[in-house]
Amino acid sequence: MSKNNNQNVSQAQNNNHENKKEMKMEKQNMNQRGGEEYTSGTGGPGLPGGYSDQPLGFDAVLQEENKKTLAGGTGGLGGVPEDSEEVIKDYSYDDLLAKLKEEVPNITDKKFLITKVRESDADYKDVFAKASKIVSAKAYVAGVYLNQLKFLRSREGGWMKWADETFPEINKTARENRMRIASLPGVENYFDLGVERLSEFGRYYNKLTVKQQTTLSDDPIGMMLREHGVTMGQPFENNRTKIDSIMAHYDLAQKKINVSPDVIEKFFKAKLKITGADRKYMALIAQKDEKAPGKYLDAVRAAGGEREGLLLEATPDASIVDRKIKNIDTQVSKLGSSLKEAFRKEEFEGSVDLEAIDELIESLQKLRSTLRSHA
């Protein structure tokens, strides 16, 4: 080995030694603070943990994960040991990155490349699952605080406009996603599903009646998944398509479109997506035949995703349209009467979904604007 190479290895070993010292000190600091990713969420009056030191620990974890990734990716390249622990010990992060960029373009052994692709994929899925849990935990913590703040604010006035003005840096969708997640009983056991999926479960759960929520006990996510054949205790990746199919089933059900998760799962496994046009069409044909939406998805799948001749120009019966228009005035009148009666008695039966009330207010405001523009 040349003199320059000896110097490089020596420098790499010194850098690695310093990095390990920093990691050890940071780990000790974490233990003293009482936690890792949850520390900043619980720091405060009467609660353990501290805020300012936490990001340093997280950055250190990211640095270590990045180095492990490169160690696994460069094992066996140009004299680099196969064992990742040896690689981490003897090479710096920059050395490993340079080695990867330099050596891979010269590899012609396809079997070796196939092995590396599979190893990288497994590593990616593992890290992605860990990241999803952390992000979901962060969203949950934010949601807990937001829900409490909304509860307090509801005593003083409206929530939506006030929240927009108070938190311009957090858009409405992000706020609602976090609040839905925090409102789900037992959600902390399913952080690996990710923020988007958990939020969709929360959207569905919050629209249920109190009686319907009670039937799902204190584990609504688990009950909904088990009901449709998901084997619990397995990595999320093993059940990704099935879980996404179940979520799509519940999402469509809210629009009065009944399609079984099995039909949707076959559709997704064919690498197809349910488009906005599909949803609109299925909502229309479901008015005449509740089985029609499932048959439509099966037909699209059989046609390889081609919708020509299947996605027809569908319109509901004129009687349905006329009935809906006439019902608007009646429904608004009934709602007003019901609320006046409730305020008079000062009695409200069941739980009150404040999010649903906000959505109703928005819808009524849009209705008023539309009617005024056509007056």
PDB file of N, CA and C in Angstrom, residues 187-220:
ATOM      1  N   VAL A 187     -54.184   4.282  17.558  1.00  0.00           N
ATOM      2  CA  VAL A 187     -53.420   4.578  16.340  1.00  0.00           C
ATOM      3  C   VAL A 187     -51.919   4.391  16.541  1.00  0.00           C
ATOM      4  N   GLU A 188     -51.457   4.533  17.795  1.00  0.00           N
ATOM      5  CA  GLU A 188     -50.021   4.424  18.057  1.00  0.00           C
ATOM      6  C   GLU A 188     -49.463   3.043  17.730  1.00  0.00           C
ATOM      7  N   ASN A 189     -50.333   2.057  17.570  1.00  0.00           N
ATOM      8  CA  ASN A 189     -49.885   0.710  17.207  1.00  0.00           C
ATOM      9  C   ASN A 189     -49.738   0.523  15.699  1.00  0.00           C
ATOM     10  N   TYR A 190     -50.063   1.562  14.930  1.00  0.00           N
ATOM     11  CA  TYR A 190     -50.065   1.426  13.470  1.00  0.00           C
ATOM     12  C   TYR A 190     -49.299   2.549  12.777  1.00  0.00           C
ATOM     13  N   PHE A 191     -48.320   3.126  13.465  1.00  0.00           N
ATOM     14  CA  PHE A 191     -47.558   4.225  12.884  1.00  0.00           C
ATOM     15  C   PHE A 191     -46.848   3.829  11.591  1.00  0.00           C
ATOM     16  N   ASP A 192     -46.551   2.537  11.425  1.00  0.00           N
ATOM     17  CA  ASP A 192     -45.834   2.106  10.219  1.00  0.00           C
ATOM     18  C   ASP A 192     -46.689   2.230   8.957  1.00  0.00           C
ATOM     19  N   LEU A 193     -47.990   2.453   9.095  1.00  0.00           N
ATOM     20  CA  LEU A 193     -48.844   2.622   7.916  1.00  0.00           C
ATOM     21  C   LEU A 193     -48.604   3.962   7.233  1.00  0.00           C
ATOM     22  N   GLY A 194     -48.021   4.906   7.942  1.00  0.00           N
ATOM     23  CA  GLY A 194     -47.734   6.203   7.351  1.00  0.00           C
ATOM     24  C   GLY A 194     -48.854   7.215   7.557  1.00  0.00           C
ATOM     25  N   VAL A 195     -48.500   8.481   7.434  1.00  0.00           N
ATOM     26  CA  VAL A 195     -49.426   9.579   7.713  1.00  0.00           C
ATOM     27  C   VAL A 195     -50.651   9.559   6.809  1.00  0.00           C
ATOM     28  N   GLU A 196     -50.436   9.378   5.512  1.00  0.00           N
ATOM     29  CA  GLU A 196     -51.560   9.452   4.566  1.00  0.00           C
ATOM     30  C   GLU A 196     -52.604   8.376   4.842  1.00  0.00           C
ATOM     31  N   ARG A 197     -52.162   7.146   5.052  1.00  0.00           N
ATOM     32  CA  ARG A 197     -53.114   6.051   5.293  1.00  0.00           C
ATOM     33  C   ARG A 197     -53.831   6.231   6.628  1.00  0.00           C
ATOM     34  N   LEU A 198     -53.087   6.617   7.643  1.00  0.00           N
ATOM     35  CA  LEU A 198     -53.709   6.814   8.954  1.00  0.00           C
ATOM     36  C   LEU A 198     -54.739   7.942   8.902  1.00  0.00           C
ATOM     37  N   SER A 199     -54.429   8.982   8.148  1.00  0.00           N
ATOM     38  CA  SER A 199     -55.366  10.089   8.013  1.00  0.00           C
ATOM     39  C   SER A 199     -56.652   9.646   7.327  1.00  0.00           C
ATOM     40  N   GLU A 200     -56.532   8.781   6.323  1.00  0.00           N
ATOM     41  CA  GLU A 200     -57.719   8.285   5.625  1.00  0.00           C
ATOM     42  C   GLU A 200     -58.579   7.417   6.546  1.00  0.00           C
ATOM     43  N   PHE A 201     -57.916   6.595   7.369  1.00  0.00           N
ATOM     44  CA  PHE A 201     -58.670   5.821   8.358  1.00  0.00           C
ATOM     45  C   PHE A 201     -59.404   6.775   9.305  1.00  0.00           C
ATOM     46  N   GLY A 202     -58.703   7.848   9.717  1.00  0.00           N
ATOM     47  CA  GLY A 202     -59.312   8.823  10.613  1.00  0.00           C
ATOM     48  C   GLY A 202     -60.492   9.536   9.980  1.00  0.00           C
ATOM     49  N   ARG A 203     -60.379   9.844   8.687  1.00  0.00           N
ATOM     50  CA  ARG A 203     -61.477  10.509   7.985  1.00  0.00           C
ATOM     51  C   ARG A 203     -62.738   9.635   8.014  1.00  0.00           C
ATOM     52  N   TYR A 204     -62.528   8.348   7.733  1.00  0.00           N
ATOM     53  CA  TYR A 204     -63.666   7.419   7.725  1.00  0.00           C
ATOM     54  C   TYR A 204     -64.247   7.264   9.130  1.00  0.00           C
ATOM     55  N   TYR A 205     -63.374   7.083  10.117  1.00  0.00           N
ATOM     56  CA  TYR A 205     -63.811   6.845  11.498  1.00  0.00           C
ATOM     57  C   TYR A 205     -64.612   8.029  12.037  1.00  0.00           C
ATOM     58  N   ASN A 206     -64.157   9.245  11.735  1.00  0.00           N
ATOM     59  CA  ASN A 206     -64.822  10.435  12.269  1.00  0.00           C
ATOM     60  C   ASN A 206     -66.211  10.660  11.683  1.00  0.00           C
ATOM     61  N   LYS A 207     -66.494  10.046  10.549  1.00  0.00           N
ATOM     62  CA  LYS A 207     -67.808  10.199   9.926  1.00  0.00           C
ATOM     63  C   LYS A 207     -68.814   9.152  10.423  1.00  0.00           C
ATOM     64  N   LEU A 208     -68.349   8.200  11.214  1.00  0.00           N
ATOM     65  CA  LEU A 208     -69.246   7.182  11.759  1.00  0.00           C
ATOM     66  C   LEU A 208     -70.061   7.748  12.915  1.00  0.00           C
ATOM     67  N   THR A 209     -71.199   7.147  13.160  1.00  0.00           N
ATOM     68  CA  THR A 209     -71.993   7.528  14.327  1.00  0.00           C
ATOM     69  C   THR A 209     -71.314   6.972  15.579  1.00  0.00           C
ATOM     70  N   VAL A 210     -71.725   7.460  16.730  1.00  0.00           N
ATOM     71  CA  VAL A 210     -71.159   6.966  17.992  1.00  0.00           C
ATOM     72  C   VAL A 210     -71.387   5.467  18.125  1.00  0.00           C
ATOM     73  N   LYS A 211     -72.561   5.004  17.732  1.00  0.00           N
ATOM     74  CA  LYS A 211     -72.884   3.577  17.815  1.00  0.00           C
ATOM     75  C   LYS A 211     -71.965   2.763  16.910  1.00  0.00           C
ATOM     76  N   GLN A 212     -71.723   3.257  15.699  1.00  0.00           N
ATOM     77  CA  GLN A 212     -70.837   2.550  14.765  1.00  0.00           C
ATOM     78  C   GLN A 212     -69.407   2.529  15.284  1.00  0.00           C
ATOM     79  N   GLN A 213     -68.969   3.636  15.868  1.00  0.00           N
ATOM     80  CA  GLN A 213     -67.623   3.685  16.432  1.00  0.00           C
ATOM     81  C   GLN A 213     -67.474   2.694  17.578  1.00  0.00           C
ATOM     82  N   THR A 214     -68.522   2.547  18.364  1.00  0.00           N
ATOM     83  CA  THR A 214     -68.496   1.624  19.504  1.00  0.00           C
ATOM     84  C   THR A 214     -68.284   0.182  19.052  1.00  0.00           C
ATOM     85  N   THR A 215     -68.870  -0.179  17.908  1.00  0.00           N
ATOM     86  CA  THR A 215     -68.724  -1.556  17.413  1.00  0.00           C
ATOM     87  C   THR A 215     -67.288  -1.862  17.017  1.00  0.00           C
ATOM     88  N   LEU A 216     -66.487  -0.812  16.772  1.00  0.00           N
ATOM     89  CA  LEU A 216     -65.082  -1.013  16.399  1.00  0.00           C
ATOM     90  C   LEU A 216     -64.177  -1.051  17.622  1.00  0.00           C
ATOM     91  N   SER A 217     -64.749  -0.946  18.807  1.00  0.00           N
ATOM     92  CA  SER A 217     -64.036  -1.014  20.086  1.00  0.00           C
ATOM     93  C   SER A 217     -62.914   0.017  20.141  1.00  0.00           C
ATOM     94  N   ASP A 218     -61.846  -0.322  20.867  1.00  0.00           N
ATOM     95  CA  ASP A 218     -60.743   0.617  21.030  1.00  0.00           C
ATOM     96  C   ASP A 218     -59.621   0.350  20.036  1.00  0.00           C
ATOM     97  N   ASP A 219     -59.893  -0.443  19.014  1.00  0.00           N
ATOM     98  CA  ASP A 219     -58.894  -0.747  17.987  1.00  0.00           C
ATOM     99  C   ASP A 219     -59.560  -0.744  16.604  1.00  0.00           C
ATOM    100  N   PRO A 220     -60.071   0.414  16.175  1.00  0.00           N
ATOM    101  CA  PRO A 220     -60.805   0.453  14.903  1.00  0.00           C
ATOM    102  C   PRO A 220     -59.970   0.058  13.697  1.00  0.00           C
TER     103      PRO A 220
END
